Coordinates of C-alpha atoms in Angstrom, one line a residue:
Chain X
X1 CA 315.7 158.4 97.2
X2 CA 315.3 161.6 95.3
X3 CA 312.4 162.2 93.0
X4 CA 314.8 162.3 90.0
X5 CA 316.1 158.8 90.8
X6 CA 312.6 157.5 91.3
X7 CA 311.7 158.9 87.9
X8 CA 314.5 157.0 86.4
X9 CA 313.8 153.8 88.2
X10 CA 310.6 153.0 86.4
X11 CA 311.9 153.4 82.8
X12 CA 314.9 151.2 83.8
X13 CA 312.5 148.6 85.2
X14 CA 310.4 148.6 82.1
X15 CA 313.4 148.2 79.9
X16 CA 314.7 145.4 82.0
X17 CA 311.4 143.6 81.9
X18 CA 311.1 143.9 78.1
X19 CA 314.7 142.8 77.7
X20 CA 314.1 139.8 79.8
X21 CA 311.0 138.9 77.7
X22 CA 313.0 139.3 74.5
X23 CA 315.8 137.1 75.8
X24 CA 313.2 134.5 76.8
X25 CA 311.5 134.6 73.4
X26 CA 314.8 134.7 71.4
X27 CA 317.8 133.5 73.3
X28 CA 320.0 134.3 70.3
X29 CA 319.5 137.9 71.1
X30 CA 321.6 137.3 74.3
X31 CA 324.9 137.8 72.6
X32 CA 327.2 140.5 71.4
X33 CA 325.9 140.1 67.8
X34 CA 322.3 139.9 69.0
X35 CA 322.4 143.0 71.2
X36 CA 324.0 145.0 68.4
X37 CA 321.2 144.0 66.0
X38 CA 318.6 144.7 68.7
X39 CA 319.8 148.1 69.6
X40 CA 321.8 149.7 66.8
X41 CA 318.7 151.3 65.2
X42 CA 317.9 152.8 68.6
X43 CA 321.0 155.0 68.4
X44 CA 319.5 157.6 66.0
X45 CA 316.2 157.3 67.8
X46 CA 318.0 158.1 71.1
X47 CA 319.6 161.1 69.5
X48 CA 316.3 162.3 68.1
X49 CA 314.7 161.8 71.5
X50 CA 317.4 164.0 73.1
X51 CA 316.7 166.6 70.4
X52 CA 313.0 166.5 71.3
X53 CA 313.9 166.6 75.0
X54 CA 315.7 169.9 74.6
X55 CA 312.5 171.4 73.2
X56 CA 310.3 169.9 75.8
X57 CA 312.7 171.2 78.4
X58 CA 311.6 174.7 77.5
X59 CA 307.9 173.8 77.6
X60 CA 307.6 173.5 73.8
X61 CA 307.0 170.6 71.5
X62 CA 308.7 169.9 68.2
X63 CA 306.6 168.2 65.5
X64 CA 309.4 168.5 62.9
X65 CA 312.0 166.2 64.4
X66 CA 311.2 163.4 62.0
X67 CA 311.4 165.4 58.8
X68 CA 314.4 167.3 60.2
X69 CA 316.3 164.1 60.8
X70 CA 315.3 162.9 57.3
X71 CA 316.6 166.2 55.9
X72 CA 319.9 165.8 57.7
X73 CA 320.2 162.2 56.6
X74 CA 319.7 163.4 53.0
X75 CA 322.3 166.1 53.3
X76 CA 324.7 163.6 54.9
X77 CA 324.2 161.0 52.1
X78 CA 324.7 163.6 49.4
X79 CA 326.7 166.8 50.2
X80 CA 328.7 165.5 53.2
X81 CA 329.7 162.5 51.1
X82 CA 330.5 164.3 47.9
X83 CA 331.7 167.8 49.1
X84 CA 332.3 167.5 52.8
X85 CA 332.9 171.2 53.4
X86 CA 329.7 172.3 51.8
X87 CA 327.9 169.4 53.5
X88 CA 329.0 170.4 57.0
X89 CA 328.2 174.0 56.2
X90 CA 324.6 173.1 55.3
X91 CA 324.3 171.1 58.5
X92 CA 325.6 174.0 60.6
X93 CA 323.2 176.3 58.8
X94 CA 320.4 173.9 59.7
X95 CA 321.4 174.1 63.4
X96 CA 321.4 177.9 63.2
X97 CA 318.0 177.8 61.5
X98 CA 316.8 175.8 64.5
X99 CA 318.2 178.4 66.9
X100 CA 316.6 181.2 64.9
X101 CA 313.3 179.4 65.1
X102 CA 313.6 179.3 68.9
X103 CA 314.3 183.0 69.0
X104 CA 311.4 183.7 66.7
X105 CA 309.0 181.7 68.8
X106 CA 310.1 183.6 71.9
X107 CA 310.2 187.1 70.3
X108 CA 306.8 186.8 68.6
X109 CA 305.1 184.6 71.3
X110 CA 304.2 182.0 68.6
X111 CA 303.0 178.6 69.6
X112 CA 305.9 176.2 69.0
X113 CA 303.6 173.4 67.9
X114 CA 302.4 175.4 64.9
X115 CA 305.8 176.7 63.9
X116 CA 307.4 173.3 64.0
X117 CA 304.5 171.7 62.2
X118 CA 305.0 174.3 59.5
X119 CA 308.7 173.7 59.5
X120 CA 308.2 170.0 59.1
X121 CA 306.9 170.6 55.6
X122 CA 309.9 172.9 54.9
X123 CA 312.3 170.2 56.0
X124 CA 310.4 167.5 54.2
X125 CA 310.4 169.6 51.0
X126 CA 314.1 170.4 51.2
X127 CA 314.8 166.7 51.7
X128 CA 312.9 165.8 48.6
X129 CA 314.7 168.5 46.7
X130 CA 318.1 167.2 47.8
X131 CA 317.3 163.6 47.2
X132 CA 314.3 163.3 44.7
X133 CA 314.7 159.5 44.5
X134 CA 316.2 157.4 47.3
X135 CA 320.0 157.0 47.1
X136 CA 323.2 158.7 48.1
X137 CA 325.9 157.1 50.1
X138 CA 327.2 157.2 53.6
X139 CA 330.6 158.9 54.2
X140 CA 333.1 156.1 54.8
X141 CA 334.1 157.2 58.3
X142 CA 330.5 157.3 59.4
X143 CA 329.9 153.8 58.1
X144 CA 333.0 152.6 59.9
X145 CA 332.0 154.3 63.1
X146 CA 328.5 152.8 63.2
X147 CA 329.8 149.4 62.3
X148 CA 332.6 149.5 64.9
X149 CA 333.3 146.2 66.5
X150 CA 334.0 147.4 70.1
X151 CA 335.5 144.9 72.5
X152 CA 333.2 143.0 74.8
X153 CA 330.2 145.4 74.7
X154 CA 328.7 146.2 71.3
X155 CA 328.6 149.8 70.1
X156 CA 324.8 149.7 70.1
X157 CA 324.9 149.5 73.9
X158 CA 327.9 151.8 74.4
X159 CA 326.7 154.7 72.2
X160 CA 323.3 155.3 74.0
X161 CA 325.1 155.2 77.3
X162 CA 327.7 157.8 76.1
X163 CA 325.0 160.0 74.6
X164 CA 323.0 159.9 77.9
X165 CA 326.1 160.6 80.0
X166 CA 327.3 163.6 77.9
X167 CA 323.8 165.1 77.8
X168 CA 323.4 164.4 81.5
X169 CA 326.6 166.3 82.3
X170 CA 325.5 169.2 80.0
X171 CA 322.0 169.5 81.2
X172 CA 322.1 168.3 84.8
X173 CA 325.7 169.2 85.9
X174 CA 326.6 172.5 84.1
X175 CA 325.3 176.0 84.7
X176 CA 324.0 176.2 81.2
X177 CA 321.8 173.2 81.7
X178 CA 320.4 174.5 84.9
X179 CA 319.5 177.8 83.4
X180 CA 317.9 176.1 80.4
X181 CA 315.8 174.0 82.7
X182 CA 314.9 177.2 84.5
X183 CA 313.3 178.5 81.3
X184 CA 310.9 175.6 81.4
X185 CA 310.4 175.9 85.1
X186 CA 309.7 179.6 85.4
X187 CA 310.4 181.7 82.3
X188 CA 309.4 185.0 84.0
X189 CA 311.7 184.4 87.0
X190 CA 314.6 183.8 84.6
X191 CA 313.8 187.0 82.8
X192 CA 313.7 189.0 86.0
X193 CA 317.0 187.5 87.0
X194 CA 318.4 189.2 84.0
X195 CA 318.7 186.4 81.5
X196 CA 317.6 186.9 77.9
X197 CA 315.0 184.3 77.4
X198 CA 315.2 184.8 73.7
X199 CA 318.9 183.7 73.7
X200 CA 318.1 180.8 76.1
X201 CA 315.3 179.5 73.9
X202 CA 317.5 179.9 70.9
X203 CA 320.2 177.9 72.7
X204 CA 317.7 175.1 73.5
X205 CA 316.5 174.9 69.9
X206 CA 320.1 175.1 68.7
X207 CA 320.9 172.1 70.9
X208 CA 317.9 170.3 69.5
X209 CA 319.1 171.1 66.0
X210 CA 322.6 169.7 66.9
X211 CA 321.2 166.4 68.1
X212 CA 318.8 166.2 65.2
X213 CA 321.8 166.5 62.9
X214 CA 323.7 163.8 64.8
X215 CA 320.6 161.6 64.6
X216 CA 320.5 162.0 60.8
X217 CA 324.2 161.3 60.4
X218 CA 324.0 158.2 62.6
X219 CA 321.0 156.9 60.7
X220 CA 322.9 157.2 57.4
X221 CA 325.9 155.5 58.9
X222 CA 323.6 152.6 59.7
X223 CA 321.6 152.4 56.5
X224 CA 324.5 153.4 54.2
X225 CA 322.0 155.4 52.1
X226 CA 319.2 157.8 52.6
X227 CA 315.6 158.4 51.5
X228 CA 313.6 161.6 51.9
X229 CA 311.1 159.9 54.1
X230 CA 313.6 157.8 56.1
X231 CA 312.8 159.1 59.6
X232 CA 309.2 160.3 59.6
X233 CA 308.4 158.0 62.5
X234 CA 310.9 159.8 64.8
X235 CA 308.6 162.7 65.6
X236 CA 306.2 160.6 67.6
X237 CA 308.8 158.1 68.8
X238 CA 310.9 161.0 70.2
X239 CA 307.9 162.5 72.1
X240 CA 306.9 159.1 73.4
X241 CA 310.5 158.4 74.4
X242 CA 310.9 161.6 76.4
X243 CA 307.7 161.0 78.3
X244 CA 308.3 157.3 78.8
X245 CA 311.7 158.3 80.2
X246 CA 310.2 160.3 83.0
X247 CA 310.0 163.7 81.3
X248 CA 307.0 166.0 81.6
X249 CA 305.5 168.3 79.0
X250 CA 305.8 171.3 81.4
X251 CA 308.1 172.6 84.0
X252 CA 311.5 171.8 82.5
X253 CA 311.3 168.3 84.1
X254 CA 313.4 166.1 81.9
X255 CA 315.9 163.3 82.3
X256 CA 318.6 162.6 79.7
X257 CA 319.2 159.1 80.9
X258 CA 315.4 158.6 81.0
X259 CA 315.0 159.8 77.5
X260 CA 317.6 157.5 76.1
X261 CA 316.1 154.6 78.0
X262 CA 312.7 155.6 76.7
X263 CA 314.0 155.4 73.2
X264 CA 315.6 152.0 73.8
X265 CA 312.4 150.7 75.4
X266 CA 310.3 151.8 72.4
X267 CA 312.7 150.2 69.9
X268 CA 312.7 147.0 72.0
X269 CA 308.9 147.0 72.3
X270 CA 308.6 146.8 68.6
X271 CA 311.1 143.9 68.4
X272 CA 309.3 142.1 71.3
X273 CA 306.0 142.3 69.5
X274 CA 307.6 141.0 66.3
X275 CA 309.2 138.1 68.2
X276 CA 305.8 137.3 69.6
X277 CA 304.6 137.0 66.0
X278 CA 301.7 139.3 66.7
X279 CA 299.8 140.3 63.6
X280 CA 300.8 143.7 62.2
X281 CA 297.2 144.9 62.5
X282 CA 297.6 144.6 66.3
X283 CA 301.2 145.8 66.6
X284 CA 300.6 149.5 66.7
X285 CA 297.8 149.0 69.2
X286 CA 300.0 146.8 71.3
X287 CA 302.8 149.3 71.2
X288 CA 300.4 152.0 72.4
X289 CA 299.2 149.6 75.2
X290 CA 302.8 149.1 76.4
X291 CA 303.2 152.9 76.5
X292 CA 300.0 153.5 78.4
X293 CA 300.8 150.7 80.8
X294 CA 304.2 152.2 81.7
X295 CA 302.8 155.7 82.1
X296 CA 299.9 154.4 84.2
X297 CA 302.4 152.6 86.5
X298 CA 304.4 155.9 86.7
X299 CA 301.3 157.8 87.7
X300 CA 300.7 155.3 90.6
X301 CA 304.3 155.7 91.8
X302 CA 304.1 159.5 91.7
X303 CA 300.8 159.6 93.5
X304 CA 302.3 157.4 96.3
X305 CA 305.3 159.6 96.4
X306 CA 303.1 162.7 96.7
X307 CA 301.0 161.1 99.4
X308 CA 304.1 160.0 101.4
Chain G
X1 CA 318.4 106.8 42.6
X2 CA 321.2 108.2 44.8
X3 CA 320.8 111.6 46.4
X4 CA 323.5 113.0 44.1
X5 CA 321.5 111.9 41.1
X6 CA 318.4 113.5 42.4
X7 CA 320.2 116.7 43.0
X8 CA 321.5 116.6 39.4
X9 CA 318.1 115.9 38.2
X10 CA 316.7 118.8 40.2
X11 CA 319.3 121.1 38.9
X12 CA 318.6 120.4 35.3
X13 CA 314.9 120.4 35.9
X14 CA 314.4 117.0 34.4
X15 CA 312.5 115.3 37.2
X16 CA 309.0 116.4 38.2
X17 CA 308.1 118.9 40.8
X18 CA 306.8 116.5 43.4
X19 CA 309.9 114.3 43.3
X20 CA 312.2 117.2 43.6
X21 CA 310.1 118.6 46.4
X22 CA 310.1 115.5 48.4
X23 CA 313.9 115.2 48.6
X24 CA 315.2 118.7 48.1
X25 CA 317.9 119.6 50.6
X26 CA 316.2 122.8 51.6
X27 CA 313.8 120.9 53.9
X28 CA 315.4 122.3 57.0
X29 CA 315.6 125.9 55.7
X30 CA 313.4 128.7 56.9
X31 CA 312.3 131.6 54.7
X32 CA 310.7 134.8 56.0
X33 CA 308.9 137.5 54.1
X34 CA 309.5 141.1 55.2
X35 CA 306.7 143.2 53.8
X36 CA 306.4 146.9 54.3
X37 CA 302.7 147.6 53.6
X38 CA 299.5 145.7 53.5
X39 CA 296.9 148.4 52.9
X40 CA 295.6 147.7 49.4
X41 CA 294.1 144.9 47.4
X42 CA 297.3 144.1 45.5
X43 CA 299.3 143.7 48.7
X44 CA 296.5 141.7 50.4
X45 CA 296.5 139.3 47.4
X46 CA 300.3 139.2 47.5
X47 CA 300.3 138.1 51.2
X48 CA 297.5 135.6 50.5
X49 CA 299.5 134.1 47.7
X50 CA 302.6 133.9 49.9
X51 CA 300.6 132.2 52.7
X52 CA 299.0 129.7 50.4
X53 CA 302.1 128.8 48.5
X54 CA 304.3 128.8 51.7
X55 CA 301.9 126.6 53.6
X56 CA 301.9 124.1 50.8
X57 CA 305.7 124.1 50.5
X58 CA 306.0 123.5 54.3
X59 CA 303.4 120.7 54.2
X60 CA 305.3 119.1 51.3
X61 CA 308.6 119.4 53.2
X62 CA 310.3 121.7 50.7
X63 CA 311.2 124.2 53.4
X64 CA 310.8 124.2 57.2
X65 CA 309.0 127.5 57.5
X66 CA 307.7 130.3 55.3
X67 CA 306.6 133.0 57.7
X68 CA 305.3 136.4 56.6
X69 CA 305.9 139.6 58.6
X70 CA 304.4 143.0 57.8
X71 CA 305.6 146.2 59.5
X72 CA 303.0 148.0 61.5
X73 CA 303.8 151.1 59.6
X74 CA 305.1 151.7 56.1
X75 CA 308.5 153.1 57.3
X76 CA 312.0 152.1 56.3
X77 CA 313.3 152.4 59.8
X78 CA 310.7 149.9 61.0
X79 CA 311.5 147.5 58.2
X80 CA 315.2 147.7 58.9
X81 CA 314.5 146.8 62.6
X82 CA 312.2 144.0 61.4
X83 CA 315.0 142.5 59.1
X84 CA 317.5 142.7 62.0
X85 CA 315.0 140.8 64.1
X86 CA 314.7 138.2 61.4
X87 CA 318.5 137.8 61.5
X88 CA 318.2 137.0 65.2
X89 CA 315.4 134.6 64.6
X90 CA 317.8 132.6 62.5
X91 CA 316.0 132.5 59.1
X92 CA 318.0 131.1 56.2
X93 CA 316.5 133.4 53.6
X94 CA 314.7 136.7 53.8
X95 CA 312.4 137.8 51.0
X96 CA 311.8 141.5 51.0
X97 CA 309.3 143.9 49.5
X98 CA 311.1 147.0 50.6
X99 CA 309.8 150.4 51.8
X100 CA 312.8 152.1 50.3
X101 CA 315.4 150.9 47.8
X102 CA 318.2 152.4 49.9
X103 CA 317.2 153.0 53.5
X104 CA 317.3 149.4 54.5
X105 CA 320.6 148.7 52.9
X106 CA 322.4 148.5 56.2
X107 CA 320.1 145.9 57.6
X108 CA 320.2 143.9 54.3
X109 CA 324.0 144.0 54.4
X110 CA 323.9 142.8 58.0
X111 CA 321.7 139.9 56.9
X112 CA 324.1 139.0 54.1
X113 CA 327.0 139.1 56.4
X114 CA 325.2 136.7 58.7
X115 CA 325.1 134.3 55.8
X116 CA 321.4 134.9 55.0
X117 CA 320.1 134.8 51.4
X118 CA 318.2 138.1 50.7
X119 CA 315.8 138.3 47.8
X120 CA 314.0 141.5 47.1
X121 CA 311.1 141.8 44.7
X122 CA 308.6 144.5 43.6
X123 CA 310.1 147.1 46.0
X124 CA 313.7 146.1 45.4
X125 CA 316.8 147.1 47.4
X126 CA 320.0 148.5 46.0
X127 CA 322.4 146.6 48.3
X128 CA 324.5 144.5 45.9
X129 CA 324.5 141.4 48.0
X130 CA 320.8 141.0 47.6
X131 CA 319.0 139.4 44.7
X132 CA 316.5 141.6 42.8
X133 CA 313.3 140.5 41.1
X134 CA 312.4 143.8 39.4
X135 CA 309.4 144.9 37.3
X136 CA 310.3 146.3 33.9
X137 CA 307.9 149.2 34.1
X138 CA 309.1 150.8 30.9
X139 CA 308.3 147.6 29.1
X140 CA 304.9 147.7 30.6
X141 CA 304.3 151.0 28.8
X142 CA 305.8 149.8 25.6
X143 CA 303.7 146.6 25.4
X144 CA 300.5 148.8 25.6
X145 CA 301.5 150.9 22.6
X146 CA 302.6 147.8 20.7
X147 CA 299.2 146.2 21.2
X148 CA 297.5 149.4 20.0
X149 CA 299.8 149.6 17.0
X150 CA 298.6 146.1 16.0
X151 CA 295.0 147.2 16.3
X152 CA 295.5 150.5 14.6
X153 CA 298.4 150.3 12.1
X154 CA 297.4 153.7 10.7
X155 CA 297.9 155.3 14.1
X156 CA 295.7 158.0 15.6
X157 CA 295.4 160.0 18.8
X158 CA 296.0 158.5 22.3
X159 CA 295.0 159.7 25.7
X160 CA 297.5 158.8 28.4
X161 CA 296.4 158.3 32.0
X162 CA 299.4 158.5 34.4
X163 CA 299.7 157.4 38.0
X164 CA 300.7 159.3 41.1
X165 CA 302.9 162.3 40.2
X166 CA 306.4 162.1 41.5
X167 CA 306.5 158.4 42.0
X168 CA 309.2 156.5 40.2
X169 CA 306.8 153.8 38.8
X170 CA 304.7 156.6 37.1
X171 CA 307.8 158.1 35.4
X172 CA 309.0 154.7 34.2
X173 CA 305.7 153.5 32.7
X174 CA 305.2 156.9 31.1
X175 CA 308.7 156.9 29.7
X176 CA 308.1 153.5 28.1
X177 CA 304.9 154.7 26.5
X178 CA 306.4 157.9 25.1
X179 CA 309.4 156.0 23.9
X180 CA 307.3 153.5 22.0
X181 CA 305.0 156.1 20.6
X182 CA 307.9 157.6 18.8
X183 CA 308.3 154.4 16.8
X184 CA 304.6 154.4 15.8
X185 CA 302.0 156.5 14.0
X186 CA 300.3 157.5 17.3
X187 CA 300.2 160.9 18.9
X188 CA 299.5 161.5 22.5
X189 CA 297.1 164.3 22.6
X190 CA 296.4 164.5 26.3
X191 CA 297.8 163.3 29.6
X192 CA 296.2 163.3 33.0
X193 CA 297.1 161.9 36.4
X194 CA 294.7 159.2 37.6
X195 CA 296.6 158.2 40.7
X196 CA 296.0 154.5 39.9
X197 CA 292.5 154.9 41.3
X198 CA 289.2 154.6 39.4
X199 CA 287.5 157.7 40.9
X200 CA 290.5 160.0 40.4
X201 CA 290.9 158.7 36.8
X202 CA 287.2 159.2 36.0
X203 CA 287.3 162.9 37.2
X204 CA 290.6 163.6 35.4
X205 CA 289.4 162.1 32.1
X206 CA 286.0 163.8 32.3
X207 CA 287.9 167.1 32.8
X208 CA 290.2 166.7 29.8
X209 CA 287.8 165.1 27.3
X210 CA 286.1 168.2 26.0
X211 CA 289.4 169.6 24.8
X212 CA 290.4 166.5 23.0
X213 CA 290.0 165.5 19.3
X214 CA 288.9 162.0 18.4
X215 CA 290.9 159.4 20.3
X216 CA 291.4 155.8 19.3
X217 CA 293.2 154.5 22.3
X218 CA 293.8 155.1 26.0
X219 CA 297.1 154.0 27.6
X220 CA 296.9 153.4 31.3
X221 CA 298.9 152.3 34.3
X222 CA 296.4 150.0 36.0
X223 CA 293.6 150.7 38.3
X224 CA 292.4 153.6 36.1
X225 CA 290.8 151.8 33.1
X226 CA 287.3 151.5 34.5
X227 CA 287.2 155.2 35.6
X228 CA 288.3 156.2 32.1
X229 CA 285.6 154.0 30.5
X230 CA 282.9 155.6 32.8
X231 CA 284.0 159.1 31.9
X232 CA 284.1 158.4 28.1
X233 CA 280.9 156.4 28.3
X234 CA 279.1 159.5 29.7
X235 CA 279.8 161.4 26.5
X236 CA 278.6 160.7 23.0
X237 CA 282.1 159.8 21.8
X238 CA 282.7 156.3 20.4
X239 CA 284.6 154.1 23.0
X240 CA 288.3 154.0 22.3
X241 CA 290.4 150.9 23.0
X242 CA 291.3 151.3 26.7
X243 CA 294.2 149.1 27.9
X244 CA 293.2 147.6 31.2
X245 CA 295.3 146.8 34.3
X246 CA 293.8 143.4 35.4
X247 CA 291.5 144.8 38.1
X248 CA 288.3 142.9 38.6
X249 CA 286.1 145.9 37.8
X250 CA 288.0 146.6 34.6
X251 CA 287.8 143.0 33.5
X252 CA 284.1 142.9 34.3
X253 CA 283.4 146.1 32.3
X254 CA 285.4 144.7 29.4
X255 CA 283.4 141.4 29.5
X256 CA 280.1 143.3 29.5
X257 CA 281.1 145.5 26.6
X258 CA 282.4 142.4 24.8
X259 CA 279.0 140.7 25.2
X260 CA 277.0 143.8 24.0
X261 CA 279.1 145.1 21.2
X262 CA 282.2 142.9 20.7
X263 CA 284.6 145.3 22.3
X264 CA 288.2 144.1 22.3
X265 CA 291.2 145.2 24.2
X266 CA 294.0 143.8 26.3
X267 CA 295.0 144.0 29.9
X268 CA 298.4 143.6 31.7
X269 CA 299.8 144.1 35.1
X270 CA 302.1 142.5 37.6
X271 CA 300.4 139.5 39.4
X272 CA 300.5 139.8 43.2
X273 CA 301.6 136.2 43.1
X274 CA 305.1 137.5 42.3
X275 CA 305.7 137.0 46.0
X276 CA 305.6 133.2 45.3
X277 CA 308.1 133.7 42.5
X278 CA 310.4 135.4 45.0
X279 CA 309.8 132.5 47.4
X280 CA 310.9 129.9 44.8
X281 CA 313.9 132.0 43.8
X282 CA 315.0 132.1 47.4
X283 CA 314.4 128.4 47.7
X284 CA 316.5 127.8 44.5
X285 CA 319.4 129.9 45.9
X286 CA 319.2 128.0 49.2
X287 CA 319.3 124.8 47.1
X288 CA 322.7 125.8 45.8
X289 CA 321.6 126.8 42.3
X290 CA 323.4 129.5 40.5
X291 CA 320.9 132.4 40.2
X292 CA 321.7 135.7 38.5
X293 CA 321.4 138.7 40.8
X294 CA 318.9 140.5 38.6
X295 CA 315.7 138.9 37.5
X296 CA 312.7 140.3 35.8
X297 CA 309.1 139.7 36.7
X298 CA 307.0 138.4 33.8
X299 CA 303.8 140.4 33.1
X300 CA 300.4 138.8 33.7
X301 CA 298.5 139.5 30.5
X302 CA 294.8 139.0 30.1
X303 CA 293.8 138.7 26.4
X304 CA 290.5 138.5 24.7
X305 CA 290.7 134.7 24.7
X306 CA 291.3 134.2 28.4
X307 CA 289.1 137.0 29.7
X308 CA 286.3 134.8 30.8
X309 CA 288.6 132.5 32.6
X310 CA 290.5 135.4 34.3
X311 CA 287.3 137.0 35.4
X312 CA 286.1 133.8 37.0
X313 CA 289.2 133.4 39.2
X314 CA 289.4 137.1 40.2
X315 CA 287.4 138.0 43.3
X316 CA 285.5 141.3 43.4
X317 CA 287.6 144.2 44.3
X318 CA 290.8 142.3 43.7
X319 CA 293.4 141.9 40.9
X320 CA 293.9 139.0 38.5
X321 CA 296.5 136.8 40.1
X322 CA 298.7 133.8 39.3
X323 CA 300.9 131.9 41.7
X324 CA 304.2 130.7 40.4
X325 CA 305.4 127.2 40.7
X326 CA 309.0 126.0 41.3
X327 CA 309.3 125.1 37.6
X328 CA 308.1 128.6 36.5
X329 CA 310.7 130.1 38.8
X330 CA 313.3 128.0 37.2
X331 CA 312.2 129.2 33.8
X332 CA 312.5 132.8 34.9
X333 CA 316.0 132.1 36.2
X334 CA 317.0 130.3 33.1
X335 CA 315.9 133.2 30.8
X336 CA 317.9 135.7 32.9
X337 CA 321.1 133.7 32.5

């Protein structure tokens, strides 16, 4: 078994265990309707996690994912709904801005953690400017798409799988992906091989921007309206999702399937604790405990693997 | 008495609470509270009221369950997930104090589509399928000015203490105050942000006082009256009439002043027990009663006459509270029709 497969095995097992526990606690969840309710809010989380993964892939970290997704949600609920052309133009500009940030970070040797932290206030401020009070409306097609009644398997299960597959093909099976991972693996070697690291980093950030935009749009499709603070939690959720899914902060070691499974696991963990009727005072702590538990088990696995 | 007769009686509110309770046909219904935040005294009192009232209702057999859930973080996405979990748990009604008026619309709609009664209060939701028990914050501002106009028919200068800048509640209360001042002889000569907190209000008022002429009254938003009193008390100005916001420290200060120099004012706010009102409204809807989609929360006023009583029942660090009964909920519904 390759190391990549092994990396994926653990997140899958944790998801399966949690899912089993949830089904045991709440048998009603074991249905088309139930699975949809359980997982549909995980779709935007999964997309945001993929966005974060693109950044972590090049050894950076993005603290602005949450506010960026909120910003995109606000744009979707206002401009995309009222004046679609302008709306999509704003979203495209946002993606370009993300790519420009990547280039800037590389050119000036800035720490990404500081730049993105600063940007989080910019996105947050823009979101409030666009939507000073909660409101707006989802474009009709988006609402229809997110509420789609797919045959047999609910969209909440299909969508994350499709997202993971597409990103997997892009990152793991195409030359672009291999080179981008190379930036995380050994930046200098890539430079010596004649690649422009500025462009590559810009590309990685641009991809992150793209998935951030998709996350914002999906979220609005689900909630049918936006709020400037709608997705603040996504910053930490996305980082946790990437790591939970077998990614590492350095070395370009990431897994698209893992990241999506990580996002699903985190969403499910919250539901599990809620079904347990655990007091809210303990819930955050318990969520953290689940995270630490999974990571601890992974460490054991990897040690064994290294020893073998 | 046949069941039908009992139902008829319950609907018209003729028979007593206990009789209606014993045989209401909501006895197998389960109601859940989805709450987004529990981090201040008002919310804690709100949850306590829900618990007390809910436990009693379950014990009397009015409903089968009245469970309260609070999200671990005050985030709309968490609350949406929480509501979706409640749908899975098979509750018949969900009572919501929402993190956002819009961002949980999708989950609320999903609940409605699953045949669940959704009642939002305090933090209301915009989704049309849900019931809304809203606070008329503008009216809260107007009532203060009306009281002061009674006390000072000739008018005078007012100081306004506002809440947290940029929050909808602050804009609304302030709009109500300014609107009503136009119809009176008062003039607002100063305005500061007290952030609904005693310490912030005290600093802000102390800062603006030297630049102000004589003031007769202070209009507030709750949680800031005591701080204003402290700031003004530290100068040689005569104490203006400060409208209070039902906090225990405000009532205590008022009672002390009353005892020493006959100080009079009024106090109003929303009782945290409004969660129990939402509970009974949900129960009434489940009972098959026709309830208008938009209801208004009554204010809890503490006047000079019931100050002593209110102070006795309000714990230190908390807010004056009242829990609503089924009959009071029916009254609120009847006035909205």
